[in-house]
PDB file as gemmi writes it, atoms N, CA and C in Angstrom:
CRYST1    1.000    1.000    1.000  90.00  90.00  90.00 P 1                      
ATOM      1  N   MET A   1     -52.637  27.298  25.193  1.00  0.00           N  
ATOM      2  CA  MET A   1     -51.863  27.068  23.978  1.00  0.00           C  
ATOM      3  C   MET A   1     -52.458  25.740  23.407  1.00  0.00           C  
ATOM      4  N   ARG A   2     -52.487  24.754  24.202  1.00  0.00           N  
ATOM      5  CA  ARG A   2     -53.117  23.441  23.834  1.00  0.00           C  
ATOM      6  C   ARG A   2     -54.449  23.458  23.139  1.00  0.00           C  
ATOM      7  N   LYS A   3     -55.230  24.390  23.775  1.00  0.00           N  
ATOM      8  CA  LYS A   3     -56.737  24.430  23.216  1.00  0.00           C  
ATOM      9  C   LYS A   3     -56.580  24.981  21.842  1.00  0.00           C  
ATOM     10  N   LYS A   4     -55.809  26.018  21.612  1.00  0.00           N  
ATOM     11  CA  LYS A   4     -55.711  26.731  20.277  1.00  0.00           C  
ATOM     12  C   LYS A   4     -55.127  25.717  19.270  1.00  0.00           C  
ATOM     13  N   ILE A   5     -54.146  25.012  19.634  1.00  0.00           N  
ATOM     14  CA  ILE A   5     -53.691  23.974  18.689  1.00  0.00           C  
ATOM     15  C   ILE A   5     -54.582  22.895  18.447  1.00  0.00           C  
ATOM     16  N   TYR A   6     -55.404  22.513  19.310  1.00  0.00           N  
ATOM     17  CA  TYR A   6     -56.508  21.526  19.296  1.00  0.00           C  
ATOM     18  C   TYR A   6     -57.613  22.081  18.264  1.00  0.00           C  
ATOM     19  N   TYR A   7     -57.883  23.264  18.344  1.00  0.00           N  
ATOM     20  CA  TYR A   7     -58.926  23.885  17.552  1.00  0.00           C  
ATOM     21  C   TYR A   7     -58.371  23.968  16.015  1.00  0.00           C  
ATOM     22  N   VAL A   8     -57.067  24.174  15.801  1.00  0.00           N  
ATOM     23  CA  VAL A   8     -56.478  24.078  14.455  1.00  0.00           C  
ATOM     24  C   VAL A   8     -56.445  22.864  13.921  1.00  0.00           C  
ATOM     25  N   ALA A   9     -56.147  21.867  14.654  1.00  0.00           N  
ATOM     26  CA  ALA A   9     -56.144  20.443  14.278  1.00  0.00           C  
ATOM     27  C   ALA A   9     -57.460  19.964  13.885  1.00  0.00           C  
ATOM     28  N   LYS A  10     -58.498  20.424  14.769  1.00  0.00           N  
ATOM     29  CA  LYS A  10     -59.825  19.816  14.548  1.00  0.00           C  
ATOM     30  C   LYS A  10     -60.359  20.401  13.328  1.00  0.00           C  
ATOM     31  N   ALA A  11     -60.220  21.683  13.111  1.00  0.00           N  
ATOM     32  CA  ALA A  11     -60.780  22.432  12.105  1.00  0.00           C  
ATOM     33  C   ALA A  11     -60.168  21.868  10.639  1.00  0.00           C  
ATOM     34  N   TRP A  12     -58.851  21.712  10.709  1.00  0.00           N  
ATOM     35  CA  TRP A  12     -58.127  21.427   9.551  1.00  0.00           C  
ATOM     36  C   TRP A  12     -58.681  19.982   9.138  1.00  0.00           C  
ATOM     37  N   SER A  13     -58.679  19.083  10.115  1.00  0.00           N  
ATOM     38  CA  SER A  13     -59.013  17.816   9.888  1.00  0.00           C  
ATOM     39  C   SER A  13     -60.441  17.584   9.262  1.00  0.00           C  
ATOM     40  N   ALA A  14     -61.421  18.196   9.883  1.00  0.00           N  
ATOM     41  CA  ALA A  14     -62.821  18.302   9.378  1.00  0.00           C  
ATOM     42  C   ALA A  14     -62.988  18.770   8.072  1.00  0.00           C  
ATOM     43  N   VAL A  15     -62.434  19.899   7.832  1.00  0.00           N  
ATOM     44  CA  VAL A  15     -62.456  20.631   6.509  1.00  0.00           C  
ATOM     45  C   VAL A  15     -61.756  19.818   5.509  1.00  0.00           C  
ATOM     46  N   LYS A  16     -60.531  19.341   5.774  1.00  0.00           N  
ATOM     47  CA  LYS A  16     -59.808  18.582   4.799  1.00  0.00           C  
ATOM     48  C   LYS A  16     -60.532  17.341   4.333  1.00  0.00           C  
ATOM     49  N   THR A  17     -61.062  16.590   5.211  1.00  0.00           N  
ATOM     50  CA  THR A  17     -61.790  15.359   4.899  1.00  0.00           C  
ATOM     51  C   THR A  17     -63.001  15.732   3.999  1.00  0.00           C  
ATOM     52  N   LEU A  18     -63.848  16.646   4.407  1.00  0.00           N  
ATOM     53  CA  LEU A  18     -64.984  17.035   3.690  1.00  0.00           C  
ATOM     54  C   LEU A  18     -64.784  17.449   2.265  1.00  0.00           C  
ATOM     55  N   GLU A  19     -63.733  18.484   2.151  1.00  0.00           N  
ATOM     56  CA  GLU A  19     -63.237  18.808   0.659  1.00  0.00           C  
ATOM     57  C   GLU A  19     -62.646  17.847  -0.136  1.00  0.00           C  
ATOM     58  N   LEU A  20     -61.846  16.953   0.473  1.00  0.00           N  
ATOM     59  CA  LEU A  20     -61.260  15.733  -0.356  1.00  0.00           C  
ATOM     60  C   LEU A  20     -62.423  14.943  -0.800  1.00  0.00           C  
ATOM     61  N   LEU A  21     -63.368  14.462   0.060  1.00  0.00           N  
ATOM     62  CA  LEU A  21     -64.350  13.635  -0.316  1.00  0.00           C  
ATOM     63  C   LEU A  21     -65.319  14.310  -1.468  1.00  0.00           C  
ATOM     64  N   LYS A  22     -65.537  15.608  -1.336  1.00  0.00           N  
ATOM     65  CA  LYS A  22     -66.302  16.344  -2.306  1.00  0.00           C  
ATOM     66  C   LYS A  22     -65.554  16.396  -3.716  1.00  0.00           C  
ATOM     67  N   ALA A  23     -64.196  16.573  -3.617  1.00  0.00           N  
ATOM     68  CA  ALA A  23     -63.477  16.590  -4.927  1.00  0.00           C  
ATOM     69  C   ALA A  23     -63.503  15.290  -5.498  1.00  0.00           C  
ATOM     70  N   CYS A  24     -63.352  14.221  -4.781  1.00  0.00           N  
ATOM     71  CA  CYS A  24     -63.291  12.953  -5.244  1.00  0.00           C  
ATOM     72  C   CYS A  24     -64.606  12.509  -5.859  1.00  0.00           C  
ATOM     73  N   ASN A  25     -65.670  12.830  -5.205  1.00  0.00           N  
ATOM     74  CA  ASN A  25     -67.053  12.468  -5.584  1.00  0.00           C  
ATOM     75  C   ASN A  25     -67.117  13.174  -6.991  1.00  0.00           C  
ATOM     76  N   GLU A  26     -66.879  14.373  -7.102  1.00  0.00           N  
ATOM     77  CA  GLU A  26     -67.040  15.178  -8.338  1.00  0.00           C  
ATOM     78  C   GLU A  26     -66.166  14.576  -9.398  1.00  0.00           C  
ATOM     79  N   PHE A  27     -65.037  14.132  -9.135  1.00  0.00           N  
ATOM     80  CA  PHE A  27     -64.127  13.411 -10.196  1.00  0.00           C  
ATOM     81  C   PHE A  27     -64.671  12.069 -10.660  1.00  0.00           C  
ATOM     82  N   LEU A  28     -65.275  11.333  -9.685  1.00  0.00           N  
ATOM     83  CA  LEU A  28     -65.665   9.957  -9.958  1.00  0.00           C  
ATOM     84  C   LEU A  28     -67.128   9.908 -10.727  1.00  0.00           C  
ATOM     85  N   PHE A  29     -67.976  10.725 -10.154  1.00  0.00           N  
ATOM     86  CA  PHE A  29     -69.368  10.595 -10.418  1.00  0.00           C  
ATOM     87  C   PHE A  29     -69.815  11.583 -11.589  1.00  0.00           C  
ATOM     88  N   ASN A  30     -69.039  12.878 -11.606  1.00  0.00           N  
ATOM     89  CA  ASN A  30     -69.383  13.916 -12.444  1.00  0.00           C  
ATOM     90  C   ASN A  30     -68.372  14.184 -13.484  1.00  0.00           C  
ATOM     91  N   ALA A  31     -67.341  13.389 -13.512  1.00  0.00           N  
ATOM     92  CA  ALA A  31     -66.412  13.305 -14.661  1.00  0.00           C  
ATOM     93  C   ALA A  31     -65.774  14.719 -14.629  1.00  0.00           C  
ATOM     94  N   LYS A  32     -65.598  15.535 -13.445  1.00  0.00           N  
ATOM     95  CA  LYS A  32     -65.068  16.813 -13.352  1.00  0.00           C  
ATOM     96  C   LYS A  32     -63.455  16.666 -13.115  1.00  0.00           C  
ATOM     97  N   PRO A  33     -62.659  17.452 -13.654  1.00  0.00           N  
ATOM     98  CA  PRO A  33     -61.348  17.394 -13.288  1.00  0.00           C  
ATOM     99  C   PRO A  33     -60.971  17.532 -11.879  1.00  0.00           C  
ATOM    100  N   LEU A  34     -59.975  16.981 -11.331  1.00  0.00           N  
ATOM    101  CA  LEU A  34     -59.546  17.147  -9.972  1.00  0.00           C  
ATOM    102  C   LEU A  34     -58.457  18.270 -10.038  1.00  0.00           C  
ATOM    103  N   GLU A  35     -58.974  19.342  -9.462  1.00  0.00           N  
ATOM    104  CA  GLU A  35     -58.162  20.578  -9.401  1.00  0.00           C  
ATOM    105  C   GLU A  35     -57.469  20.741  -8.048  1.00  0.00           C  
ATOM    106  N   VAL A  36     -56.304  20.265  -7.775  1.00  0.00           N  
ATOM    107  CA  VAL A  36     -55.606  20.235  -6.550  1.00  0.00           C  
ATOM    108  C   VAL A  36     -55.452  21.592  -5.854  1.00  0.00           C  
ATOM    109  N   CYS A  37     -55.293  22.607  -6.606  1.00  0.00           N  
ATOM    110  CA  CYS A  37     -55.017  23.907  -6.198  1.00  0.00           C  
ATOM    111  C   CYS A  37     -56.470  24.540  -5.725  1.00  0.00           C  
ATOM    112  N   ASN A  38     -57.479  24.153  -6.331  1.00  0.00           N  
ATOM    113  CA  ASN A  38     -58.758  24.584  -5.794  1.00  0.00           C  
ATOM    114  C   ASN A  38     -59.130  24.040  -4.418  1.00  0.00           C  
ATOM    115  N   VAL A  39     -58.809  22.771  -4.389  1.00  0.00           N  
ATOM    116  CA  VAL A  39     -59.252  21.914  -3.122  1.00  0.00           C  
ATOM    117  C   VAL A  39     -58.360  22.553  -1.985  1.00  0.00           C  
ATOM    118  N   VAL A  40     -57.003  22.671  -2.125  1.00  0.00           N  
ATOM    119  CA  VAL A  40     -56.240  23.401  -1.160  1.00  0.00           C  
ATOM    120  C   VAL A  40     -56.649  24.635  -0.659  1.00  0.00           C  
ATOM    121  N   ASP A  41     -57.083  25.595  -1.820  1.00  0.00           N  
ATOM    122  CA  ASP A  41     -57.564  26.963  -1.394  1.00  0.00           C  
ATOM    123  C   ASP A  41     -58.792  26.880  -0.657  1.00  0.00           C  
ATOM    124  N   LYS A  42     -59.738  25.929  -1.063  1.00  0.00           N  
ATOM    125  CA  LYS A  42     -60.954  25.816  -0.151  1.00  0.00           C  
ATOM    126  C   LYS A  42     -60.672  25.253   1.263  1.00  0.00           C  
ATOM    127  N   ILE A  43     -59.667  24.359   1.349  1.00  0.00           N  
ATOM    128  CA  ILE A  43     -59.378  23.845   2.755  1.00  0.00           C  
ATOM    129  C   ILE A  43     -58.793  25.109   3.466  1.00  0.00           C  
ATOM    130  N   LYS A  44     -57.951  25.944   3.018  1.00  0.00           N  
ATOM    131  CA  LYS A  44     -57.333  26.952   3.572  1.00  0.00           C  
ATOM    132  C   LYS A  44     -58.503  27.935   4.034  1.00  0.00           C  
ATOM    133  N   PHE A  45     -59.410  28.361   3.138  1.00  0.00           N  
ATOM    134  CA  PHE A  45     -60.453  29.395   3.451  1.00  0.00           C  
ATOM    135  C   PHE A  45     -61.335  28.814   4.471  1.00  0.00           C  
ATOM    136  N   TYR A  46     -62.009  27.606   4.272  1.00  0.00           N  
ATOM    137  CA  TYR A  46     -62.840  27.227   5.347  1.00  0.00           C  
ATOM    138  C   TYR A  46     -62.355  26.846   6.641  1.00  0.00           C  
ATOM    139  N   THR A  47     -61.080  26.560   6.785  1.00  0.00           N  
ATOM    140  CA  THR A  47     -60.331  26.328   7.979  1.00  0.00           C  
ATOM    141  C   THR A  47     -60.101  27.700   8.718  1.00  0.00           C  
ATOM    142  N   PHE A  48     -59.673  28.785   7.945  1.00  0.00           N  
ATOM    143  CA  PHE A  48     -59.811  30.099   8.307  1.00  0.00           C  
ATOM    144  C   PHE A  48     -60.953  30.496   9.015  1.00  0.00           C  
ATOM    145  N   VAL A  49     -62.096  30.313   8.264  1.00  0.00           N  
ATOM    146  CA  VAL A  49     -63.379  30.848   8.706  1.00  0.00           C  
ATOM    147  C   VAL A  49     -63.761  30.002  10.032  1.00  0.00           C  
ATOM    148  N   TRP A  50     -63.411  28.877  10.139  1.00  0.00           N  
ATOM    149  CA  TRP A  50     -63.747  28.040  11.292  1.00  0.00           C  
ATOM    150  C   TRP A  50     -63.015  28.603  12.468  1.00  0.00           C  
ATOM    151  N   MET A  51     -61.640  28.566  12.348  1.00  0.00           N  
ATOM    152  CA  MET A  51     -60.804  29.307  13.322  1.00  0.00           C  
ATOM    153  C   MET A  51     -61.333  30.601  13.792  1.00  0.00           C  
ATOM    154  N   LYS A  52     -61.498  31.451  12.897  1.00  0.00           N  
ATOM    155  CA  LYS A  52     -61.931  32.732  13.351  1.00  0.00           C  
ATOM    156  C   LYS A  52     -63.273  32.809  14.226  1.00  0.00           C  
ATOM    157  N   LYS A  53     -64.135  32.051  13.837  1.00  0.00           N  
ATOM    158  CA  LYS A  53     -65.472  31.941  14.472  1.00  0.00           C  
ATOM    159  C   LYS A  53     -65.390  30.983  15.932  1.00  0.00           C  
ATOM    160  N   ARG A  54     -64.929  29.813  15.618  1.00  0.00           N  
ATOM    161  CA  ARG A  54     -65.025  28.830  16.689  1.00  0.00           C  
ATOM    162  C   ARG A  54     -63.996  29.020  17.892  1.00  0.00           C  
ATOM    163  N   ALA A  55     -62.758  29.451  17.324  1.00  0.00           N  
ATOM    164  CA  ALA A  55     -61.722  29.700  18.403  1.00  0.00           C  
ATOM    165  C   ALA A  55     -61.741  30.942  18.938  1.00  0.00           C  
ATOM    166  N   LYS A  56     -62.742  31.803  18.454  1.00  0.00           N  
ATOM    167  CA  LYS A  56     -62.635  33.114  18.831  1.00  0.00           C  
ATOM    168  C   LYS A  56     -61.443  33.878  18.755  1.00  0.00           C  
ATOM    169  N   LEU A  57     -60.982  33.828  17.625  1.00  0.00           N  
ATOM    170  CA  LEU A  57     -59.778  34.502  17.265  1.00  0.00           C  
ATOM    171  C   LEU A  57     -60.116  35.655  16.308  1.00  0.00           C  
ATOM    172  N   GLY A  58     -60.962  36.650  16.783  1.00  0.00           N  
ATOM    173  CA  GLY A  58     -61.425  37.689  15.938  1.00  0.00           C  
ATOM    174  C   GLY A  58     -60.434  38.531  15.183  1.00  0.00           C  
ATOM    175  N   ASP A  59     -59.204  38.588  15.843  1.00  0.00           N  
ATOM    176  CA  ASP A  59     -58.107  39.399  15.220  1.00  0.00           C  
ATOM    177  C   ASP A  59     -57.328  38.727  14.203  1.00  0.00           C  
ATOM    178  N   LEU A  60     -57.635  37.407  13.948  1.00  0.00           N  
ATOM    179  CA  LEU A  60     -56.980  36.616  12.916  1.00  0.00           C  
ATOM    180  C   LEU A  60     -56.982  37.227  11.478  1.00  0.00           C  
ATOM    181  N   ALA A  61     -55.936  37.482  10.843  1.00  0.00           N  
ATOM    182  CA  ALA A  61     -55.893  37.953   9.691  1.00  0.00           C  
ATOM    183  C   ALA A  61     -55.612  37.006   8.546  1.00  0.00           C  
ATOM    184  N   TRP A  62     -56.325  37.150   7.421  1.00  0.00           N  
ATOM    185  CA  TRP A  62     -56.255  36.171   6.230  1.00  0.00           C  
ATOM    186  C   TRP A  62     -54.618  36.058   5.738  1.00  0.00           C  
ATOM    187  N   GLN A  63     -54.054  37.258   5.761  1.00  0.00           N  
ATOM    188  CA  GLN A  63     -52.743  37.306   5.266  1.00  0.00           C  
ATOM    189  C   GLN A  63     -51.800  36.408   6.176  1.00  0.00           C  
ATOM    190  N   SER A  64     -51.926  36.660   7.416  1.00  0.00           N  
ATOM    191  CA  SER A  64     -51.122  35.724   8.306  1.00  0.00           C  
ATOM    192  C   SER A  64     -51.530  34.297   8.383  1.00  0.00           C  
ATOM    193  N   TRP A  65     -52.817  33.976   8.160  1.00  0.00           N  
ATOM    194  CA  TRP A  65     -53.360  32.672   7.926  1.00  0.00           C  
ATOM    195  C   TRP A  65     -52.637  31.909   6.829  1.00  0.00           C  
ATOM    196  N   CYS A  66     -52.475  32.550   5.561  1.00  0.00           N  
ATOM    197  CA  CYS A  66     -51.977  32.011   4.516  1.00  0.00           C  
ATOM    198  C   CYS A  66     -50.496  31.552   4.757  1.00  0.00           C  
ATOM    199  N   SER A  67     -49.793  32.199   5.631  1.00  0.00           N  
ATOM    200  CA  SER A  67     -48.407  32.008   5.931  1.00  0.00           C  
ATOM    201  C   SER A  67     -48.225  30.588   6.812  1.00  0.00           C  
ATOM    202  N   PHE A  68     -49.297  30.152   7.258  1.00  0.00           N  
ATOM    203  CA  PHE A  68     -49.407  28.896   8.209  1.00  0.00           C  
ATOM    204  C   PHE A  68     -48.306  28.887   8.986  1.00  0.00           C  
ATOM    205  N   SER A  69     -48.231  29.939   9.810  1.00  0.00           N  
ATOM    206  CA  SER A  69     -47.177  30.258  10.910  1.00  0.00           C  
ATOM    207  C   SER A  69     -47.939  30.287  12.178  1.00  0.00           C  
ATOM    208  N   PHE A  70     -47.490  29.450  13.209  1.00  0.00           N  
ATOM    209  CA  PHE A  70     -48.298  29.559  14.481  1.00  0.00           C  
ATOM    210  C   PHE A  70     -47.812  30.769  15.208  1.00  0.00           C  
ATOM    211  N   ARG A  71     -46.999  31.649  14.745  1.00  0.00           N  
ATOM    212  CA  ARG A  71     -46.702  32.713  15.380  1.00  0.00           C  
ATOM    213  C   ARG A  71     -47.903  33.745  15.590  1.00  0.00           C  
ATOM    214  N   MET A  72     -48.856  33.519  14.567  1.00  0.00           N  
ATOM    215  CA  MET A  72     -49.985  34.380  14.550  1.00  0.00           C  
ATOM    216  C   MET A  72     -50.969  34.201  15.731  1.00  0.00           C  
ATOM    217  N   PHE A  73     -50.723  33.203  16.415  1.00  0.00           N  
ATOM    218  CA  PHE A  73     -51.683  32.914  17.807  1.00  0.00           C  
ATOM    219  C   PHE A  73     -51.155  33.632  18.976  1.00  0.00           C  
ATOM    220  N   PRO A  74     -51.831  34.387  19.596  1.00  0.00           N  
ATOM    221  CA  PRO A  74     -51.483  34.955  20.868  1.00  0.00           C  
ATOM    222  C   PRO A  74     -51.200  34.035  22.034  1.00  0.00           C  
ATOM    223  N   LEU A  75     -50.157  33.649  22.331  1.00  0.00           N  
ATOM    224  CA  LEU A  75     -49.817  32.375  23.177  1.00  0.00           C  
ATOM    225  C   LEU A  75     -49.332  33.031  24.557  1.00  0.00           C  
TER     226      LEU A  75                                                      
END                                                                             
């Protein structure tokens, strides 16, 4: 159980940091509007992909991932 929670935290942290930096750079250097919903959607998507591949949770479903419930993990 701890290992799976660790993978979620690691994936979310890495993806969140990269996407926030990317969005801030686009806003500052390219004068593109900061669209929070798009940033959140990208964070959710890339964290899902990371978890599905790295944590070997092949049965992880996108619908359950969007609910952000830890009940989706087989513990």
